[in-house]
Amino acid sequence: MKRKTIFALTASFVLAACSQNPFTGKKTLALVPNSQILPMAFQQYDEFLTENKVITNTADAKMVKNVGQKIATAAERWLNANGYAGYLKDYKWDYNLVQDDAVNAWCMPGGKIVVYTGILPVTKSETGLAVVMGHEVAHALANHGQQRMSAGQFQQIGAVVGSVALGDNAEAQQIFNTAYGVGSQVGVMLPFSRSHETEADKIGLTLMAIAGYNPDEAPELWKRMKAKSGGQAPPEMLSTHPSNDTRIKNLTAWAGDAKAEAKKFGVTKFK
Ligand SMILES: [Zn+2]
């Protein structure tokens, strides 16, 4: 029994490695390498799409793809310009609108994005959608999902990845989806930590600005999200993304920096 515990601790230590987050320069814990996480993410994403109603060929669906592509291009430009060319080489970007009343959106590692139709009345415009997608992509780029898992959960996922496809282990699949915010049930989602939220807000703001969207819209979006939280059922987005006055104040203060960063990429006009 004891030997097993020691082995487990050693295994989790070996799995853990530090990698630098290019957006913040901070060392972050990357417990499972992209080469293992991404195939899992791609598989889970495909499965999610087959189990849910994907909207195609509507103006909204096209808007989701359009904004997603612009955010992805902005991320690639930013990384290339800052000496991180190749950071996204294994990403296979995908942007889908899914029919669901949940006020939610998420991005799995590897650039696999889902936007629920329920969030569109809150995002209101293409720019509002860019706030949400920029923020979600930022969580994925900074590997925040992985950091939500416990060492024990990692071992379980790692063990499954090492042998068979993730789809064969329902429990590991559940942990994975919970860590990445997949789904629309409030009960099964974990909130990001406040520091991860702040990091994603900052990175997301830069991405949207480089993509040509006005970062002044970010605090407005979160004000609308906050206004929606007064009712009996707060939006799913708020259960995983705590909205508060500090965030709105921060975003207002950082909008200028994001515009200045965009200017380095020749972007001076914002939609
Ligand atoms: Zn967030």
JSON list of N, CA, C and O and ligand atoms in Angstrom, two decimals, residues 135 139 192 197 241, ligand 1:
[
{"chain": "A", "resi": 135, "resn": "HIS", "atom": "N", "xyz": [-10.83, 35.52, -25.09]},
{"chain": "A", "resi": 135, "resn": "HIS", "atom": "CA", "xyz": [-10.64, 35.09, -23.70]},
{"chain": "A", "resi": 135, "resn": "HIS", "atom": "C", "xyz": [-10.51, 33.57, -23.61]},
{"chain": "A", "resi": 135, "resn": "HIS", "atom": "O", "xyz": [-9.63, 33.05, -22.93]},
{"chain": "A", "resi": 139, "resn": "HIS", "atom": "N", "xyz": [-7.22, 31.10, -22.49]},
{"chain": "A", "resi": 139, "resn": "HIS", "atom": "CA", "xyz": [-7.16, 30.01, -21.51]},
{"chain": "A", "resi": 139, "resn": "HIS", "atom": "C", "xyz": [-6.45, 28.79, -22.11]},
{"chain": "A", "resi": 139, "resn": "HIS", "atom": "O", "xyz": [-5.66, 28.13, -21.45]},
{"chain": "A", "resi": 192, "resn": "PHE", "atom": "N", "xyz": [-12.36, 28.65, -13.19]},
{"chain": "A", "resi": 192, "resn": "PHE", "atom": "CA", "xyz": [-10.93, 28.95, -13.27]},
{"chain": "A", "resi": 192, "resn": "PHE", "atom": "C", "xyz": [-10.58, 29.79, -12.04]},
{"chain": "A", "resi": 192, "resn": "PHE", "atom": "O", "xyz": [-11.45, 30.44, -11.46]},
{"chain": "A", "resi": 197, "resn": "GLU", "atom": "N", "xyz": [-8.12, 33.82, -14.61]},
{"chain": "A", "resi": 197, "resn": "GLU", "atom": "CA", "xyz": [-9.09, 34.72, -15.26]},
{"chain": "A", "resi": 197, "resn": "GLU", "atom": "C", "xyz": [-8.41, 36.02, -15.68]},
{"chain": "A", "resi": 197, "resn": "GLU", "atom": "O", "xyz": [-8.59, 36.51, -16.80]},
{"chain": "A", "resi": 241, "resn": "HIS", "atom": "N", "xyz": [-16.48, 31.54, -15.02]},
{"chain": "A", "resi": 241, "resn": "HIS", "atom": "CA", "xyz": [-15.76, 32.80, -15.23]},
{"chain": "A", "resi": 241, "resn": "HIS", "atom": "C", "xyz": [-16.33, 33.86, -14.31]},
{"chain": "A", "resi": 241, "resn": "HIS", "atom": "O", "xyz": [-17.17, 34.65, -14.72]},
{"chain": "B", "resi": 1, "resn": "ZN", "atom": "ZN", "xyz": [-12.07, 32.64, -18.28]}
]
